[in-house]
XYZ file of C-alpha atoms in Angstrom:
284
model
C 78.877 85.018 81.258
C 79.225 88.790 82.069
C 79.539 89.998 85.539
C 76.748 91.740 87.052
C 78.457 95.070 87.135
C 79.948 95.066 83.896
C 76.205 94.135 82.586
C 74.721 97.248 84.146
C 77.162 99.270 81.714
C 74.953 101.073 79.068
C 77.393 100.218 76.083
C 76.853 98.403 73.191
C 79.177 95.268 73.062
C 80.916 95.801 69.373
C 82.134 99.038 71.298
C 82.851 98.073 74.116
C 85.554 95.339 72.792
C 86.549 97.304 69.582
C 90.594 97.530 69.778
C 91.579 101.003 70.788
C 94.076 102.825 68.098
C 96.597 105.693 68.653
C 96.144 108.625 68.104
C 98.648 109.686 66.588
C 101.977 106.871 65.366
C 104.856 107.319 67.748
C 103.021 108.275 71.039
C 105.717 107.903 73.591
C 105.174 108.911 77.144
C 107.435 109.115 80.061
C 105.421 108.267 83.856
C 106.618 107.852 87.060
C 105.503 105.486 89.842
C 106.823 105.050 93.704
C 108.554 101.729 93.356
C 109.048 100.532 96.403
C 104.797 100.640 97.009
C 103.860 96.988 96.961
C 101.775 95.756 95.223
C 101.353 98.512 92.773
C 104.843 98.506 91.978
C 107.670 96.835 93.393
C 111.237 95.933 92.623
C 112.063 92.275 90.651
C 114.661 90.195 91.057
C 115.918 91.477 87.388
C 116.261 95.059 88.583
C 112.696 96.398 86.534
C 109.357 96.746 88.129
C 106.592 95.139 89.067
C 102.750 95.886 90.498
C 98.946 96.196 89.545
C 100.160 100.021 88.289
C 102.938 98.896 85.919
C 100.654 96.483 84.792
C 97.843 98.958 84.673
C 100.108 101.780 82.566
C 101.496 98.956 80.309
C 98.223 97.954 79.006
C 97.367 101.609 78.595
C 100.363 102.159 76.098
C 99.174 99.155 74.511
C 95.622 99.721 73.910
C 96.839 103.385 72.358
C 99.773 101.437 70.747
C 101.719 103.886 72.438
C 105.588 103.655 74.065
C 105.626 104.183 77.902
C 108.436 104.988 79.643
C 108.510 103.828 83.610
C 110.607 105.777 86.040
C 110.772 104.495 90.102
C 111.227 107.483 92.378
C 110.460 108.543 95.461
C 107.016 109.148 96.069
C 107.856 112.759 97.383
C 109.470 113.658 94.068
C 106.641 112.799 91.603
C 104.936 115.768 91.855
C 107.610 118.038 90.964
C 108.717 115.876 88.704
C 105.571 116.380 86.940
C 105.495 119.796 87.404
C 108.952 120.746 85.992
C 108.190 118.730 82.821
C 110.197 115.439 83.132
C 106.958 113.595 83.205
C 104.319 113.480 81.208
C 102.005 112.185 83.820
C 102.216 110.118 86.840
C 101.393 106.191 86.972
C 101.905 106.191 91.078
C 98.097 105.838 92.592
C 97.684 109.389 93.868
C 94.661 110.220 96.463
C 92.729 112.732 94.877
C 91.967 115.382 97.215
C 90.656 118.789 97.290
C 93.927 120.767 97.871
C 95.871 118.626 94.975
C 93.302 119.105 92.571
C 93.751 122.788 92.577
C 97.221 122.410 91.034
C 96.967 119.187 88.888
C 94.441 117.646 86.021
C 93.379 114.458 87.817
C 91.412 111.167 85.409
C 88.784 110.089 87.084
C 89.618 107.195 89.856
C 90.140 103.710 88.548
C 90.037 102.621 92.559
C 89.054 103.256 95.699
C 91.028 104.075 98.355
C 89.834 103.385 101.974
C 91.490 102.152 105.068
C 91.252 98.110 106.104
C 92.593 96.192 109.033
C 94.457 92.975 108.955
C 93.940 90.422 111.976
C 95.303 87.292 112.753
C 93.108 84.457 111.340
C 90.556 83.301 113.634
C 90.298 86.458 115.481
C 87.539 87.597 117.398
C 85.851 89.851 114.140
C 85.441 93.325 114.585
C 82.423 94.726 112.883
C 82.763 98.447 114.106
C 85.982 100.376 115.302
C 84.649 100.822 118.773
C 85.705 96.405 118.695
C 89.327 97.968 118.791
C 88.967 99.205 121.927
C 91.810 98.118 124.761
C 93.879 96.513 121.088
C 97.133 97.702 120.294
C 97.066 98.648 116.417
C 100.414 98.155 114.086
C 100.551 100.427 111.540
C 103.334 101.453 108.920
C 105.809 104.526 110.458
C 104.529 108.045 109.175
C 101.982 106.852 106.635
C 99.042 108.476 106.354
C 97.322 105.504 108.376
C 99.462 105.779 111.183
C 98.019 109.286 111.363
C 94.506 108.453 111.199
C 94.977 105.804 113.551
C 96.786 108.240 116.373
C 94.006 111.000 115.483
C 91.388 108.611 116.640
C 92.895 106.718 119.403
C 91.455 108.833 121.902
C 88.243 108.033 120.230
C 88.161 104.887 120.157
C 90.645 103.696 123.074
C 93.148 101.929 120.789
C 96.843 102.013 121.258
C 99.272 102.684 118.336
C 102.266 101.222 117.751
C 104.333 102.323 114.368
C 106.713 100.007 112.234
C 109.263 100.714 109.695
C 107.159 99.203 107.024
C 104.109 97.853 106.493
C 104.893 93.982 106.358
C 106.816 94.767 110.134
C 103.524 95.962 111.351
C 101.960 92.547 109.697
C 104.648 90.538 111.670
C 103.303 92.367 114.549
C 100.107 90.646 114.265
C 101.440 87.057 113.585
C 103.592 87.452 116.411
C 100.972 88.509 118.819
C 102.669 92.211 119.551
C 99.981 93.744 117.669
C 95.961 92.630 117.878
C 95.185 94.090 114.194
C 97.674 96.028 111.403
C 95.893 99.332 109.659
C 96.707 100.015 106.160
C 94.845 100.713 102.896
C 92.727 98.502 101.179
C 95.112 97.070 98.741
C 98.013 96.811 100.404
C 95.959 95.204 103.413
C 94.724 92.277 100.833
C 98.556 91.938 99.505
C 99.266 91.136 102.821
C 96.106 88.711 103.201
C 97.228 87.209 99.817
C 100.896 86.436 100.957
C 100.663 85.919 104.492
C 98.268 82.580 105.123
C 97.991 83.253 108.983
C 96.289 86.896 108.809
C 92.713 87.648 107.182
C 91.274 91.056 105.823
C 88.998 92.523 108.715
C 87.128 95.801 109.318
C 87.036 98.224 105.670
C 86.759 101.438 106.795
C 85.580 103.543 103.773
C 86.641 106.854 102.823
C 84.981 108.189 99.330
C 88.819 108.496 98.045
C 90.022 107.422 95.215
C 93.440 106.764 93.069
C 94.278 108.563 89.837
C 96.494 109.666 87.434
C 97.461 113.402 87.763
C 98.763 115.599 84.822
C 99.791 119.293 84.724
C 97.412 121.720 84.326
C 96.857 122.852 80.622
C 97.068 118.759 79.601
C 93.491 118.633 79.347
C 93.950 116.777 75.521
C 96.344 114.245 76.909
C 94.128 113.890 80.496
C 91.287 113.001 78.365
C 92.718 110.285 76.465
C 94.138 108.842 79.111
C 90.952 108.804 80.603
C 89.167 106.882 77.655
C 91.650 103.933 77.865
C 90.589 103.963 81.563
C 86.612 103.873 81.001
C 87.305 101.001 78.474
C 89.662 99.394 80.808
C 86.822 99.390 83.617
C 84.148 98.620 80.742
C 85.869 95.441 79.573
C 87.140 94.325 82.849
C 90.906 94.632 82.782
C 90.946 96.845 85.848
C 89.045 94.293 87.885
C 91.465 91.354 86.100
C 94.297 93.433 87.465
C 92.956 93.585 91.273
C 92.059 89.931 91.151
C 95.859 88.935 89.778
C 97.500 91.493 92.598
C 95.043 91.717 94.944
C 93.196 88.824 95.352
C 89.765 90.331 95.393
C 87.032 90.949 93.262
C 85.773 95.167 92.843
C 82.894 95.566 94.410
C 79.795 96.684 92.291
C 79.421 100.239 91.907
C 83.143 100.925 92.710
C 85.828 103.173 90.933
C 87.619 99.987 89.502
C 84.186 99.192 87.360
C 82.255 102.360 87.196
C 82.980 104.957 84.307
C 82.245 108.044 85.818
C 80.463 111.461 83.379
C 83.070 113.487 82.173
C 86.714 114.332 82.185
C 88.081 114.121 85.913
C 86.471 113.230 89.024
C 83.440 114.796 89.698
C 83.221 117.143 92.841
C 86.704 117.999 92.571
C 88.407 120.929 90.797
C 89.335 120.291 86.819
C 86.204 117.912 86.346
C 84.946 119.023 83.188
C 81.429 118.008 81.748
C 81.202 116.001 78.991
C 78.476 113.357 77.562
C 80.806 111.226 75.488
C 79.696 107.713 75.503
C 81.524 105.091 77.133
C 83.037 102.648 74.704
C 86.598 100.869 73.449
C 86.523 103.336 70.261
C 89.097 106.288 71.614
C 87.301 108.036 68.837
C 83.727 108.001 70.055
């Protein structure tokens, strides 16, 4: 039985299972991810990689029976990576946002990326941030939550208290240092998923989302990219992939389900119309 989402797709079934094929025999590309981002991709024991976007990329190469080559770098060297031409485009989830999508090709998202606190289980819930008021929230050292979460302490009358890494901000909580941890969405329910005494709390939505950026002038490879991603939300890989490393079901309607029109995101820079249909068949 189909999920509901994947039932409100307008595709017709033979397409939307039909094998995709390379383009062209030989297709090798070289990506880049952070590896040291749990759980999109993290070290193993055996020295490779391992996360929902080395999974993600693998099964790209495979549906365009293509070779993909995975580099782990520092996050702050992808982009001019990309840029000088070592890459062909990056696997790391990047936010799309208005200033970045002035000076790189960006698929549409295949997530969302909003902000979500961890609490210890049993907690008193929190439905709105104004609970948080008087708690002392643990968040990971100069991320871009620890930001948000010093920007609007005055706001909401929360104290802030930064960690070295996300999972020492989660100890916080367990060990009663901390009332609730703030990080995204994902990494929030990795947490949830490996830690049995905290629980996913407040989601605090942002209308981000992850993609995969390209240089500009990669339009060609940008859009096939992007049709392996529409299938892979069509069929249901995407939301396979956040069950196995997440723990947690898309929500209808989000970016890990929902093709969106076009090549790129729409409302951002580089989104170019298009009406191709949304199918398996890279040729449609």
């Amino acid at each position: 039985m189909p999920k509901p989402y994947f039932a409100l797709l307008s595709c017709a079934a033979l397409l939307c299972l039909a094998p995709l094929t390379a383009h062209a025999a030989g297709e090798r590309y070289h990506v880049a991810l952070d590896g040291t981002f749990a759980p999109h991709a993290m070290p193993t024991m055996s020295g490779g990689v391992e996360g929902f976007n080395v999974d993600l990329i693998n099964v790209i190469g495979e549906r365009l029976g293509a070779e993909i080559e995975i580099t782990a770098a520092q996050f702050s060297g992808l982009i001019p990576g990309l840029q000088a031409g070592t890459y062909d485009f990056l696997a790391a989830p990047t936010t799309i946002t208005p200033e970045l999508s002035e000076n790189l090709l960006f698929t549409e998202g295949y997530l969302d990326t909003d902000y979500q606190f961890v609490v210890k289980k049993g907690a008193a819930a929190i439905t709105r941030l104004e609970d948080l008021e008087g708690r002392t929230i643990a968040v990971n050292k100069g991320s871009s939550y620890d930001a948000w979460a010093r920007e609007h302490a005055g706001e909401y009358g929360w104290k802030v208290e930064s960690y070295g890494s996300n999972s020492d901000a989660v100890q916080a909580v367990t060990s009663n240092r901390a009332f609730a941890n703030l990080a995204g969405n994902t990494v929030a329910a990795y947490a949830v998923k490996r830690n049995p005494m905290v629980e996913l709390s407040l989601l605090v939505p942002t209308g981000r989302v992850w993609a995969f950026p390209f240089r500009k002038g990669d339009e060609e490879l940008r859009a096939r990219i992007e049709r392996v991603v529409e299938c892979l939300k069509i069929d249901g890989t995407i939301a396979e992939l956040a069950q196995k490393w997440f723990d947690a079901e898309p929500a209808p309607g989000s970016a890990a389900v929902t093709p969106q029109p076009g090549y790129g995101q729409p409302g951002y820079a580089g989104f170019v119309e298009d009406d191709h249909s949304f199918s398996c068949d890279v040729q449609a």
